[in-house]
Coordinates of C-alpha atoms in Angstrom, one line a residue:
M1364 CA -7.3 -6.2 -31.4
R1365 CA -7.3 -10.0 -31.2
S1366 CA -10.5 -11.6 -32.9
F1367 CA -13.0 -14.3 -31.8
S1368 CA -16.7 -15.0 -31.7
F1369 CA -18.8 -13.8 -29.0
A1370 CA -21.1 -16.9 -28.7
A1371 CA -24.4 -15.5 -27.2
C1372 CA -23.0 -12.7 -25.4
R1373 CA -23.5 -9.3 -26.8
F1374 CA -20.7 -7.8 -24.6
L1375 CA -17.4 -9.2 -23.2
Y1376 CA -15.7 -7.7 -20.1
C1377 CA -12.1 -8.4 -19.6
F1378 CA -11.2 -7.1 -16.0
D1379 CA -7.9 -8.6 -14.7
R1380 CA -7.9 -7.6 -11.1
L1381 CA -9.0 -11.1 -10.2
F1382 CA -7.9 -10.8 -6.6
F1383 CA -8.9 -7.2 -6.0
V1384 CA -5.1 -6.3 -5.8
E1385 CA -3.2 -4.0 -8.0
Y1386 CA -1.0 -6.5 -9.6
V1387 CA -2.0 -10.0 -10.9
P1388 CA -0.2 -13.3 -11.7
T1389 CA 0.8 -13.2 -15.3
A1390 CA -1.4 -16.2 -16.0
Y1391 CA -4.6 -13.7 -15.2
E1392 CA -3.5 -10.7 -17.3
R1393 CA -6.1 -11.2 -19.7
R1394 CA -6.7 -7.5 -20.3
A1395 CA -3.0 -7.0 -21.2
F1396 CA -3.1 -9.9 -23.6
L1397 CA -6.1 -8.8 -25.3
T1398 CA -5.6 -4.9 -25.7
G1399 CA -1.6 -4.4 -25.3
F1400 CA -2.3 -2.2 -22.1
K1401 CA -0.2 -3.1 -19.3
G1402 CA -1.2 -0.5 -16.7
S1403 CA -2.3 -2.0 -13.4
A1404 CA -5.8 -0.4 -13.5
G1405 CA -8.2 -0.6 -16.5
T1406 CA -11.2 -2.3 -17.7
A1407 CA -11.8 -3.4 -21.4
V1408 CA -15.3 -3.5 -22.8
I1409 CA -16.0 -5.3 -26.4
T1410 CA -18.9 -5.1 -28.2
Q1411 CA -19.6 -6.3 -31.9
D1412 CA -18.8 -3.0 -33.2
A1413 CA -16.6 -1.2 -30.5
A1414 CA -13.8 -1.7 -28.1
C1415 CA -13.0 0.6 -25.2
L1416 CA -10.8 0.5 -22.4
W1417 CA -11.3 2.7 -19.2
T1418 CA -8.6 3.7 -17.2
D1419 CA -7.9 6.6 -14.7
S1420 CA -5.7 9.8 -15.1
R1421 CA -2.3 8.1 -14.0
Y1422 CA -2.4 5.7 -17.1
W1423 CA -3.9 8.0 -19.8
N1424 CA -0.3 8.7 -21.2
E1425 CA 0.6 5.0 -21.0
A1426 CA -2.7 3.7 -22.5
G1427 CA -2.5 6.2 -25.4
L1428 CA 0.8 4.8 -26.3
Q1429 CA 0.2 1.1 -25.9
L1430 CA -3.5 0.8 -27.4
D1431 CA -3.8 0.4 -31.1
P1432 CA -6.0 3.2 -32.1
D1433 CA -7.4 1.4 -35.2
C1434 CA -8.9 -1.0 -32.6
W1435 CA -9.4 0.6 -29.1
T1436 CA -11.2 3.7 -27.9
L1437 CA -9.5 5.1 -24.6
Q1438 CA -12.2 6.1 -22.2
K1439 CA -10.5 8.5 -19.6
A1440 CA -12.2 7.7 -16.4
G1441 CA -12.7 10.5 -14.1
L1442 CA -13.3 13.2 -16.6
A1443 CA -16.8 14.8 -16.6
D1444 CA -17.9 13.8 -20.0
T1445 CA -16.7 10.2 -19.7
L1446 CA -19.5 7.9 -18.6
T1447 CA -18.9 5.2 -16.2
I1448 CA -19.0 1.6 -17.6
P1449 CA -22.5 0.8 -16.1
K1450 CA -23.8 4.1 -17.5
W1451 CA -22.2 3.5 -20.7
L1452 CA -23.7 0.2 -20.9
A1453 CA -27.1 1.3 -19.8
A1454 CA -27.0 3.9 -22.8
A1455 CA -26.3 0.9 -25.1
A1456 CA -29.0 -1.0 -23.7
V1457 CA -31.5 1.8 -24.3
K1458 CA -30.4 2.3 -27.7
K1459 CA -30.5 -1.5 -28.5
Y1460 CA -34.1 -1.8 -26.8
G1461 CA -35.3 1.2 -28.9
Q1462 CA -34.0 -0.3 -32.4
S1463 CA -34.7 -4.1 -32.1
D1464 CA -37.9 -5.7 -33.2
P1465 CA -38.9 -7.4 -31.2
Q1466 CA -37.7 -5.5 -28.2
T1467 CA -34.8 -7.5 -26.6
P1468 CA -32.8 -6.8 -23.5
L1469 CA -28.9 -6.2 -23.9
K1470 CA -27.1 -9.1 -22.6
V1471 CA -23.9 -8.4 -20.7
G1472 CA -21.3 -11.4 -20.6
M1473 CA -19.1 -11.2 -17.5
D1474 CA -16.7 -13.6 -15.7
P1475 CA -18.2 -13.6 -12.2
F1476 CA -14.7 -14.3 -10.5
V1477 CA -13.0 -11.1 -12.0
H1478 CA -15.5 -8.4 -11.2
A1479 CA -16.5 -7.1 -7.7
A1480 CA -20.0 -8.0 -6.6
S1481 CA -20.7 -4.4 -6.3
F1482 CA -20.2 -4.0 -10.1
A1483 CA -23.2 -6.2 -10.8
K1484 CA -25.2 -3.9 -8.2
E1485 CA -24.3 -0.8 -10.0
L1486 CA -25.1 -2.1 -13.4
E1487 CA -28.5 -3.2 -12.2
T1488 CA -29.1 0.2 -10.7
A1489 CA -28.0 2.0 -14.0
F1490 CA -30.2 -0.2 -16.1
A1491 CA -33.0 0.6 -13.8
E1492 CA -32.5 4.4 -14.0
A1493 CA -32.1 4.3 -17.7
A1494 CA -35.3 2.2 -18.2
A1495 CA -37.2 4.7 -16.2
D1496 CA -35.8 7.8 -17.3
E1497 CA -35.6 7.0 -21.1
L1498 CA -38.4 4.5 -21.7
N1499 CA -40.7 5.1 -19.1
I1500 CA -40.4 1.4 -17.9
A1501 CA -41.6 0.7 -14.5
D1502 CA -39.1 0.3 -11.6
G1503 CA -38.4 -3.6 -11.0
E1504 CA -38.6 -4.3 -14.7
A1505 CA -35.0 -3.2 -15.8
T1506 CA -34.4 -6.6 -17.0
K1507 CA -36.4 -5.7 -20.1
I1508 CA -33.6 -3.5 -21.4
G1509 CA -30.5 -5.2 -19.8
V1510 CA -29.4 -8.6 -18.3
L1511 CA -26.2 -10.1 -16.9
D1512 CA -25.0 -13.4 -18.1
T1513 CA -22.1 -15.1 -16.1
S1514 CA -23.0 -18.7 -17.8
N1515 CA -20.0 -18.7 -20.3
E1516 CA -16.4 -19.5 -19.5
N1517 CA -14.1 -16.4 -19.7
L1518 CA -14.0 -15.7 -23.4
V1519 CA -10.3 -14.8 -23.5
D1520 CA -8.9 -17.9 -22.2
P1521 CA -9.8 -20.2 -25.4
I1522 CA -7.8 -17.7 -27.7
W1523 CA -4.8 -17.4 -25.3
T1524 CA -3.2 -20.4 -26.6
D1525 CA 0.1 -19.8 -24.6
R1526 CA -1.3 -18.6 -21.5
P1527 CA 1.3 -19.2 -18.6
E1528 CA 0.6 -21.7 -15.8
V1529 CA -1.4 -20.5 -12.7
P1530 CA 1.6 -20.1 -10.0
T1531 CA 1.7 -22.2 -6.8
S1532 CA 4.5 -20.3 -5.0
P1533 CA 4.7 -21.6 -1.3
F1534 CA 3.7 -19.8 1.9
R1535 CA 6.2 -18.7 4.4
V1536 CA 5.6 -18.0 8.1
H1537 CA 5.8 -14.2 8.9
P1538 CA 7.8 -14.1 12.2
M1539 CA 6.1 -12.8 15.4
E1540 CA 8.8 -10.3 15.8
Y1541 CA 7.5 -8.5 12.7
A1542 CA 3.7 -9.6 12.8
G1543 CA 3.2 -8.3 16.3
V1544 CA 0.1 -10.3 17.0
S1545 CA -0.2 -14.1 16.7
L1546 CA -2.7 -15.8 14.5
E1547 CA -4.5 -17.3 17.4
D1548 CA -5.0 -13.7 18.6
K1549 CA -6.2 -12.4 15.4
I1550 CA -8.8 -15.5 15.0
A1551 CA -10.1 -14.5 18.6
A1552 CA -10.3 -10.9 17.8
V1553 CA -12.3 -11.6 14.4
R1554 CA -14.6 -14.1 16.2
K1555 CA -15.5 -11.5 18.9
E1556 CA -16.5 -9.1 16.3
M1557 CA -18.5 -11.8 14.3
K1558 CA -20.3 -12.4 17.4
E1559 CA -21.1 -8.8 17.8
K1560 CA -22.4 -8.8 14.2
K1561 CA -24.2 -12.0 14.7
A1562 CA -22.2 -13.6 11.8
T1563 CA -21.7 -17.3 11.6
M1564 CA -19.1 -17.0 8.8
T1565 CA -16.6 -14.4 7.6
V1566 CA -15.1 -14.6 4.3
L1567 CA -11.7 -13.2 3.4
C1568 CA -11.3 -12.6 -0.3
T1569 CA -8.3 -10.2 -1.0
L1570 CA -5.0 -11.6 -0.8
D1571 CA -3.3 -9.0 1.5
D1572 CA -6.4 -9.6 4.1
V1573 CA -5.7 -13.4 4.0
A1574 CA -1.9 -12.9 4.3
Y1575 CA -2.1 -10.6 7.1
F1576 CA -4.6 -12.6 9.0
L1577 CA -2.8 -16.0 8.8
N1578 CA 0.7 -14.2 9.5
M1579 CA 2.0 -15.7 6.2
R1580 CA 3.4 -14.3 3.1
A1581 CA 4.6 -15.5 -0.3
M1582 CA 6.9 -14.6 -3.1
G1583 CA 6.1 -15.5 -6.6
D1584 CA 2.2 -15.6 -7.0
I1585 CA 2.2 -12.0 -7.8
D1586 CA 5.4 -10.0 -8.8
T1587 CA 6.2 -7.6 -5.9
C1588 CA 3.3 -8.4 -3.7
P1589 CA 4.2 -11.0 -0.9
V1590 CA 0.8 -12.7 -1.1
G1591 CA -0.4 -15.9 -2.3
I1592 CA -3.5 -17.0 -4.1
A1593 CA -6.1 -18.0 -1.5
Y1594 CA -9.4 -17.3 0.3
V1595 CA -10.2 -17.8 4.0
T1596 CA -13.5 -18.4 5.9
V1597 CA -13.7 -17.9 9.5
E1598 CA -16.6 -19.9 11.7
A1599 CA -17.2 -20.2 15.4
D1600 CA -15.6 -23.7 15.2
Q1601 CA -13.3 -23.7 12.2
I1602 CA -10.8 -21.8 10.1
S1603 CA -10.4 -22.9 6.4
L1604 CA -7.7 -21.9 3.9
Y1605 CA -8.6 -22.5 0.4
C1606 CA -5.5 -22.9 -1.7
D1607 CA -3.2 -25.1 -3.8
P1608 CA -1.9 -27.8 -1.4
R1609 CA 1.6 -27.4 -3.0
K1610 CA 1.5 -24.0 -1.3
V1611 CA 1.4 -25.3 2.3
E1612 CA 4.0 -28.2 2.1
S1613 CA 6.6 -27.0 4.2
S1614 CA 6.7 -28.4 8.0
A1615 CA 7.1 -24.8 9.3
V1616 CA 3.8 -23.7 7.7
Q1617 CA 2.0 -27.0 8.3
S1618 CA 2.8 -26.5 12.1
H1619 CA 1.7 -22.9 12.2
L1620 CA -1.6 -23.5 10.7
N1621 CA -2.2 -26.9 12.6
D1622 CA -1.4 -25.0 15.8
A1623 CA -4.1 -22.5 15.0
G1624 CA -6.6 -25.0 14.1
V1625 CA -6.6 -23.9 10.4
T1626 CA -7.9 -26.7 7.8
I1627 CA -6.6 -26.7 4.2
K1628 CA -9.3 -27.2 1.5
P1629 CA -9.2 -27.0 -2.3
Y1630 CA -9.0 -23.5 -3.8
D1631 CA -12.0 -23.9 -6.3
S1632 CA -14.2 -25.3 -3.3
V1633 CA -14.8 -22.0 -1.7
V1634 CA -17.9 -20.8 -3.4
A1635 CA -19.7 -24.4 -2.8
E1636 CA -18.6 -24.0 0.8
V1637 CA -20.2 -20.6 1.4
D1638 CA -23.3 -21.8 -0.8
A1639 CA -23.4 -24.6 1.6
H1640 CA -23.1 -22.7 4.8
C1641 CA -26.1 -20.4 3.5
Q1642 CA -28.5 -23.3 3.2
T1643 CA -28.5 -23.7 7.2
A1644 CA -31.5 -21.4 8.5
G1645 CA -30.3 -18.4 10.5
N1646 CA -26.7 -18.5 9.3
K1647 CA -25.2 -15.1 8.3
V1648 CA -22.2 -14.6 6.0
W1649 CA -20.1 -11.3 6.8
I1650 CA -18.4 -10.4 3.5
D1651 CA -17.4 -7.0 2.0
L1652 CA -18.9 -7.0 -1.4
S1653 CA -16.8 -4.2 -2.8
R1654 CA -13.8 -6.3 -2.3
A1655 CA -15.5 -9.7 -3.1
N1656 CA -16.2 -11.3 -6.6
Y1657 CA -19.5 -11.8 -8.0
A1658 CA -19.2 -15.6 -8.0
L1659 CA -19.4 -15.4 -4.0
S1660 CA -21.9 -12.9 -3.5
A1661 CA -24.3 -14.7 -6.0
V1662 CA -24.6 -17.6 -3.6
I1663 CA -25.5 -15.7 -0.6
P1664 CA -29.2 -14.9 -0.2
E1665 CA -29.9 -11.4 0.9
K1666 CA -31.4 -12.6 4.2
S1667 CA -28.1 -14.3 4.7
L1668 CA -25.8 -11.4 4.0
I1669 CA -23.8 -9.1 6.4
N1670 CA -22.3 -6.5 3.9
S1671 CA -19.7 -4.4 5.6
Q1672 CA -15.9 -3.9 6.0
N1673 CA -14.5 -7.2 7.3
A1674 CA -12.8 -7.2 10.7
V1675 CA -9.3 -7.6 9.2
T1676 CA -9.1 -4.7 7.0
P1677 CA -9.0 -2.1 10.0
M1678 CA -6.6 -4.2 11.9
K1679 CA -4.1 -4.4 9.1
A1680 CA -4.4 -0.7 8.2
C1681 CA -3.5 0.3 11.8
K1682 CA 0.0 -1.1 12.4
N1683 CA 1.1 -2.5 15.8
D1684 CA 4.4 -1.4 17.5
A1685 CA 6.2 -4.6 16.0
E1686 CA 5.0 -3.5 12.5
L1687 CA 6.0 -0.1 12.7
E1688 CA 9.4 -0.9 14.1
G1689 CA 10.0 -3.2 11.2
I1690 CA 8.8 -0.6 8.7
R1691 CA 11.4 2.1 10.4
K1692 CA 14.0 -0.5 9.9
A1693 CA 12.9 -1.0 6.2
H1694 CA 13.4 2.8 5.5
I1695 CA 16.7 3.1 7.1
V1696 CA 18.1 0.3 5.2
D1697 CA 16.2 1.6 2.0
G1698 CA 18.2 4.9 2.7
V1699 CA 21.5 3.0 2.7
A1700 CA 20.7 1.4 -0.7
M1701 CA 19.6 4.8 -2.2
A1702 CA 23.0 6.5 -0.9
K1703 CA 24.9 4.0 -2.6
F1704 CA 22.8 3.9 -5.7
M1705 CA 22.9 7.9 -5.8
A1706 CA 26.7 7.9 -5.3
W1707 CA 27.1 5.6 -8.3
L1708 CA 24.6 7.4 -10.6
T1709 CA 26.1 10.8 -9.8
E1710 CA 29.7 9.8 -10.7
E1711 CA 28.4 8.0 -13.9
I1712 CA 26.5 11.2 -15.1
V1713 CA 28.8 14.0 -13.5
G1714 CA 32.1 12.3 -12.7
K1715 CA 32.4 10.4 -16.1
G1716 CA 30.1 12.2 -18.5
R1717 CA 28.4 8.9 -19.3
S1718 CA 24.6 8.7 -20.4
V1719 CA 22.9 5.9 -18.6
S1720 CA 19.8 4.2 -19.7
E1721 CA 16.5 4.0 -17.8
V1722 CA 16.8 0.1 -17.7
E1723 CA 20.2 0.4 -16.4
I1724 CA 19.1 2.8 -13.6
D1725 CA 16.6 0.3 -12.6
E1726 CA 18.7 -2.7 -12.4
V1727 CA 21.5 -0.8 -10.5
L1728 CA 18.9 0.6 -7.9
T1729 CA 17.4 -3.0 -7.4
S1730 CA 20.9 -4.4 -6.9
C1731 CA 21.6 -2.0 -4.2
R1732 CA 18.5 -2.6 -2.5
A1733 CA 19.3 -6.6 -3.0
E1734 CA 22.4 -6.1 -0.9
Q1735 CA 20.4 -5.1 2.1
P1736 CA 19.5 -7.6 4.8
G1737 CA 16.1 -9.1 4.7
F1738 CA 15.4 -7.8 1.3
K1739 CA 12.9 -9.9 -0.9
E1740 CA 12.0 -8.1 -4.0
V1741 CA 11.0 -4.7 -5.0
S1742 CA 7.8 -3.4 -3.8
F1743 CA 6.4 -2.5 -7.3
P1744 CA 8.0 -2.2 -10.9
T1745 CA 10.6 0.8 -10.7
I1746 CA 9.4 3.8 -12.4
A1747 CA 12.5 5.6 -13.9
G1748 CA 11.5 8.3 -16.3
V1749 CA 13.9 10.8 -18.1
G1750 CA 12.7 14.0 -19.4
P1751 CA 9.1 13.4 -21.0
N1752 CA 8.9 10.1 -19.7
G1753 CA 8.7 11.3 -16.1
A1754 CA 5.3 12.6 -17.0
I1755 CA 4.1 9.2 -17.6
V1756 CA 2.9 8.5 -14.0
H1757 CA 3.3 4.8 -14.0
Y1758 CA 5.9 4.4 -16.7
R1759 CA 8.4 1.5 -16.9
A1760 CA 11.3 1.4 -19.0
S1761 CA 12.1 -1.5 -21.4
T1762 CA 14.7 -2.1 -23.9
D1763 CA 12.2 -3.3 -26.3
S1764 CA 10.4 0.1 -26.3
D1765 CA 11.1 3.2 -28.4
L1766 CA 10.2 5.1 -25.4
M1767 CA 13.3 4.2 -23.7
R1768 CA 15.8 7.2 -23.0
H1769 CA 19.2 7.9 -21.3
L1770 CA 19.8 10.1 -18.6
D1771 CA 22.7 12.8 -18.8
T1772 CA 23.0 16.5 -17.5
A1773 CA 20.3 18.0 -20.0
N1774 CA 17.1 16.3 -18.3
P1775 CA 15.7 15.5 -15.1
I1776 CA 14.7 11.8 -14.1
L1777 CA 11.7 11.0 -11.9
I1778 CA 12.3 7.7 -9.9
D1779 CA 9.7 6.1 -8.0
S1780 CA 10.8 3.0 -6.5
G1781 CA 10.7 0.7 -3.3
G1782 CA 11.6 -2.6 -1.6
Q1783 CA 10.0 -5.4 0.0
Y1784 CA 11.9 -6.3 3.1
E1785 CA 11.1 -9.3 5.6
Y1786 CA 10.3 -6.7 8.3
G1787 CA 8.5 -3.8 6.0
T1788 CA 7.6 -2.2 2.9
T1789 CA 9.0 1.1 1.2
D1790 CA 8.0 3.4 -1.4
V1791 CA 9.8 6.6 -2.4
T1792 CA 9.9 9.1 -5.2
R1793 CA 12.6 11.7 -5.9
T1794 CA 13.0 13.8 -9.0
W1795 CA 16.7 14.5 -9.6
H1796 CA 18.7 16.8 -12.1
F1797 CA 22.4 16.6 -12.7
G1798 CA 22.8 19.7 -14.7
K1799 CA 21.1 23.2 -15.1
P1800 CA 17.4 23.2 -14.7
T1801 CA 15.0 25.7 -16.1
D1802 CA 13.5 28.4 -14.0
E1803 CA 10.1 26.9 -14.9
F1804 CA 11.3 23.5 -13.5
V1805 CA 12.5 25.0 -10.4
D1806 CA 9.3 26.8 -9.7
Y1807 CA 7.3 23.7 -10.1
Y1808 CA 9.7 21.9 -8.1
T1809 CA 9.6 24.2 -5.2
R1810 CA 5.6 24.4 -5.3
V1811 CA 5.5 20.5 -5.1
L1812 CA 8.0 20.4 -2.2
K1813 CA 5.9 23.0 -0.6
G1814 CA 2.9 20.8 -0.8
N1815 CA 4.8 18.0 0.6
I1816 CA 5.9 19.9 3.6
G1817 CA 2.3 21.3 4.1
V1818 CA 0.8 17.7 4.5
D1819 CA 3.7 16.6 6.6
V1820 CA 3.4 19.3 9.2
M1821 CA -0.4 19.3 9.7
Q1822 CA -1.9 18.2 13.0
F1823 CA -5.5 17.2 12.6
P1824 CA -8.3 16.0 15.1
E1825 CA -9.6 12.4 15.1
N1826 CA -12.2 11.3 12.9
T1827 CA -10.6 13.2 10.0
P1828 CA -10.9 11.6 6.6
G1829 CA -8.0 11.7 4.3
F1830 CA -9.5 13.8 1.5
V1831 CA -9.7 16.9 4.0
L1832 CA -5.7 17.2 4.0
D1833 CA -5.5 16.8 0.1
V1834 CA -5.7 20.6 -0.4
L1835 CA -2.7 21.1 1.6
A1836 CA -0.6 19.4 -1.1
R1837 CA -2.1 21.2 -4.0
Q1838 CA -2.6 24.8 -2.9
N1839 CA 0.6 26.2 -4.1
L1840 CA 0.1 24.7 -7.5
W1841 CA -3.5 25.7 -7.6
A1842 CA -2.2 29.3 -6.9
I1843 CA -0.7 29.4 -10.5
G1844 CA -3.5 27.3 -11.9
K1845 CA -1.8 24.0 -12.0
D1846 CA -2.7 20.7 -10.5
Y1847 CA -1.7 17.0 -10.8
G1848 CA -4.3 14.1 -11.8
H1849 CA -3.5 11.5 -9.0
G1850 CA -4.0 11.2 -5.3
T1851 CA -1.7 12.6 -2.8
G1852 CA -1.3 9.6 -0.6
H1853 CA -2.0 5.8 -0.4
G1854 CA -2.1 3.4 2.5
V1855 CA 1.1 1.1 2.5
G1856 CA 1.2 -2.3 4.2
A1857 CA 3.6 -3.8 6.6
A1858 CA 5.6 -6.3 4.6
L1859 CA 2.6 -6.5 2.4
N1860 CA 1.0 -4.7 -0.5
V1861 CA 2.6 -1.3 -1.3
H1862 CA -0.8 0.3 -2.1
E1863 CA -3.3 -0.6 0.8
G1864 CA -6.7 0.6 1.6
P1865 CA -9.0 1.6 3.0
M1866 CA -7.5 5.0 3.9
G1867 CA -5.8 7.5 1.4
I1868 CA -5.4 11.3 0.8
S1869 CA -7.2 12.3 -2.4
P1870 CA -9.7 14.7 -3.8
R1871 CA -12.2 11.8 -3.8
W1872 CA -14.5 13.0 -1.2
T1873 CA -16.3 9.8 -1.4
N1874 CA -13.6 7.9 0.7
K1875 CA -14.6 8.8 4.1
E1876 CA -12.5 6.7 6.0
V1877 CA -11.0 8.5 8.9
L1878 CA -7.3 8.6 9.6
K1879 CA -6.0 6.8 12.7
N1880 CA -3.1 6.2 15.0
G1881 CA -0.6 3.6 13.6
M1882 CA -1.6 3.9 9.8
V1883 CA 1.2 4.3 7.3
L1884 CA 0.3 6.7 4.1
S1885 CA 2.4 8.3 1.3
N1886 CA 2.7 11.9 0.8
E1887 CA 3.2 12.5 -2.9
P1888 CA 2.3 15.5 -4.7
G1889 CA 3.6 15.9 -8.1
Y1890 CA 3.5 18.2 -11.4
Y1891 CA 3.7 16.7 -15.1
E1892 CA 4.2 18.6 -18.3
D1893 CA 3.5 16.3 -21.0
G1894 CA 6.3 15.7 -23.4
K1895 CA 8.7 17.7 -21.0
F1896 CA 9.1 16.2 -17.6
G1897 CA 7.4 14.9 -14.3
I1898 CA 7.9 16.0 -11.0
R1899 CA 7.1 14.0 -7.7
I1900 CA 8.4 14.0 -4.1
E1901 CA 7.4 11.1 -2.0
N1902 CA 7.7 10.2 1.4
L1903 CA 6.0 7.7 3.7
M1904 CA 4.7 8.8 7.1
E1905 CA 3.1 7.1 10.0
I1906 CA 0.4 8.6 11.9
Q1907 CA 1.0 9.2 15.6
Y1908 CA -1.1 10.8 18.5
V1909 CA 0.3 14.4 19.1
N1910 CA 0.1 13.5 22.9
P1911 CA 1.8 10.3 23.3
G1912 CA -0.1 9.5 26.5
H1913 CA -3.1 8.7 24.4
N1914 CA -1.1 5.4 23.3
N1915 CA -2.2 3.9 26.6
A1916 CA -5.7 2.2 26.9
E1917 CA -6.9 4.4 29.6
E1918 CA -5.9 7.6 27.8
E1919 CA -7.1 6.4 24.5
S1920 CA -10.6 5.8 25.9
S1921 CA -10.8 9.3 27.6
S1922 CA -13.4 11.8 26.4
E1923 CA -10.3 14.5 25.7
K1924 CA -10.4 15.3 21.8
K1925 CA -7.4 13.7 20.4
F1926 CA -5.1 15.1 17.7
F1927 CA -2.9 13.2 15.3
K1928 CA 0.4 14.2 13.4
F1929 CA 2.5 12.8 10.9
S1930 CA 6.0 11.2 11.4
K1931 CA 8.4 10.9 8.6
L1932 CA 9.6 7.2 7.5
T1933 CA 11.4 7.8 4.4
M1934 CA 15.2 8.5 5.1
I1935 CA 16.3 9.8 1.5
P1936 CA 17.6 13.5 0.9
I1937 CA 15.6 15.9 -1.3
Q1938 CA 17.8 17.7 -3.9
T1939 CA 18.2 21.2 -2.6
N1940 CA 19.7 23.0 -5.6
L1941 CA 16.5 22.6 -7.4
I1942 CA 14.6 24.9 -5.0
N1943 CA 13.8 28.4 -5.4
V1944 CA 14.4 29.5 -1.4
D1945 CA 12.6 32.7 -2.3
L1946 CA 9.3 30.8 -2.4
L1947 CA 10.0 28.8 0.9
S1948 CA 9.1 30.5 4.4
A1949 CA 11.4 30.0 7.1
D1950 CA 9.6 27.3 8.8
E1951 CA 9.9 25.3 5.4
M1952 CA 13.5 25.9 5.2
N1953 CA 13.8 24.9 8.9
W1954 CA 11.8 21.8 8.0
L1955 CA 14.2 20.7 5.5
D1956 CA 17.2 21.3 7.4
S1957 CA 15.6 19.2 10.2
Y1958 CA 14.6 16.4 7.9
H1959 CA 18.1 16.0 6.4
E1960 CA 19.7 16.1 9.7
E1961 CA 17.5 13.3 10.8
V1962 CA 18.4 11.3 7.6
L1963 CA 22.1 11.9 8.0
E1964 CA 21.7 10.8 11.7
K1965 CA 19.9 7.4 10.9
V1966 CA 21.6 6.4 7.6
S1967 CA 25.1 7.4 8.0
P1968 CA 26.1 4.9 10.7
H1969 CA 25.2 2.2 8.1
L1970 CA 27.6 3.4 5.7
D1971 CA 31.6 2.8 5.7
E1972 CA 33.7 5.7 6.6
G1973 CA 35.1 7.6 3.6
S1974 CA 32.8 5.6 1.1
P1975 CA 31.4 7.5 -1.9
A1976 CA 27.9 6.6 -0.5
L1977 CA 28.6 8.4 2.7
Q1978 CA 30.1 11.4 1.0
W1979 CA 27.0 11.8 -1.3
L1980 CA 24.9 11.6 1.8
Q1981 CA 26.9 14.2 3.8
Q1982 CA 26.9 16.4 0.8
S1983 CA 23.1 16.0 0.2
C1984 CA 22.0 16.7 3.9
K1985 CA 23.9 19.8 4.2
P1986 CA 21.9 22.9 5.3
I1987 CA 20.1 24.6 2.5
D1988 CA 21.6 27.9 1.1
R1989 CA 19.1 30.5 2.4
N1990 CA 20.6 33.1 0.3
G1991 CA 18.6 32.3 -2.9
R1992 CA 19.3 30.9 -6.3

């Protein structure tokens, strides 16, 4: 652990999701610099006598490997006996209050730009509950045991002497043929909802909301995410974009923004602008505090606050026809890339008998995607885990790591990868085995596949939240007392972030966001044996009406109860010789054959006749052998 003085603050928080997206620019990877943990989700808390890192089950293995156990304690978020950070701090505050003489509050130091506004509220609530329950301190006097201090500069930056420069990658205009709705129409839609809510300003804080709203994308600010560092405010007579001026120098971007009446302002001026707006009596600011930083929320008085999901988030989640067409196209070209890659990998492993490193697998797969028209970059760092590395849910291979393994016929490999194309975003996981799998592996693989099919074929009524469907993915694992620790499905953006809210499919029943027409989600049940292997089968799906007539405005507003179904987007075969067909029903085998017919029909026209890629695809899409293993 790196050492430095804490000045007046008793605690330091280092939380590097500065822009409320999964990945951040290298210049803001403070937690990784401080702890060595490079996962995309986690919070570090440091005291004078302890250093802890909280992260969820996707990263427990990775954190256990990357953290120095002599310095750091891993807090496994989500376990029943693991306190949340606010409750942990509240317990520390109670202890300090009882032991200090005179009794003084626990001072919690926090960078207001890297924590959600909602976190400060959770901390305040935790202090109040602990004060009342443990010390009999009256409600409203919680500051006696704990206070929040945001007056100090971020305490990591002074010791990060070789910190990279903050990126200033240029924006580009996202073409209308892929955006589907103009910037002017989006402005009008947001202003209409502002009028209904009696809001005089809307603040967009997350980078994907900004990129979607403005019909602009960027490459370079955040690896794998086509967004740029910026804020936007919308008022009745003004649209303001807060960013580095170097990001909007191109004539195409200037014209695009000028035509819509967007004014460019300095990035660092957004807090002052919101503060100034609140000084006018009667003004109301619409902001989603769960997706806004504390610095912004702190300048909005309660009387001026409208705290709810903004108007852009649901627009972004429900894709329009142009966006869906681009996403479908992206998955077909992704299928082409995967066919070429798998033909190469099969030849290397089976044909030549060579062992191939996880790093080389990553590089070749990326090069196959890069050959496709409209490819920009990968949609997240490729996960290529051989054998036990497949059980590290968000593993990334590196030549510098002792963990890196080579693939041969002895072990399976889990490959989770995706591409950012100009017209759409992909994310797919397949588990492959080029040798003879164990009966145990085949059983788990088949149950994971059954879970994937169970979600895929489900029809469900409107107003169904995603958590209702989660059991369909897990029931065949539960039947033998097994489970997996991550969610079953996440939202995916349209040529945007590969992980997109607010919708999802997971056991977390607190996410009550209902599934709607046009949403795109992943379907990715899995199973993991630490030290042995990982299995995951992931397709992306779009939500459609069962009755296509509901797509027209009159039918959509009718009182008839509407039902939804999933339509597969991913066009990549599933390895059939890893399946125990005795565990599959006739309907499930029909589903698999039908899926492979669709993959072959859509992908094969884009492959050269007689090519290794086409031969691999044709072989992989043959009807399943129903006679058993």
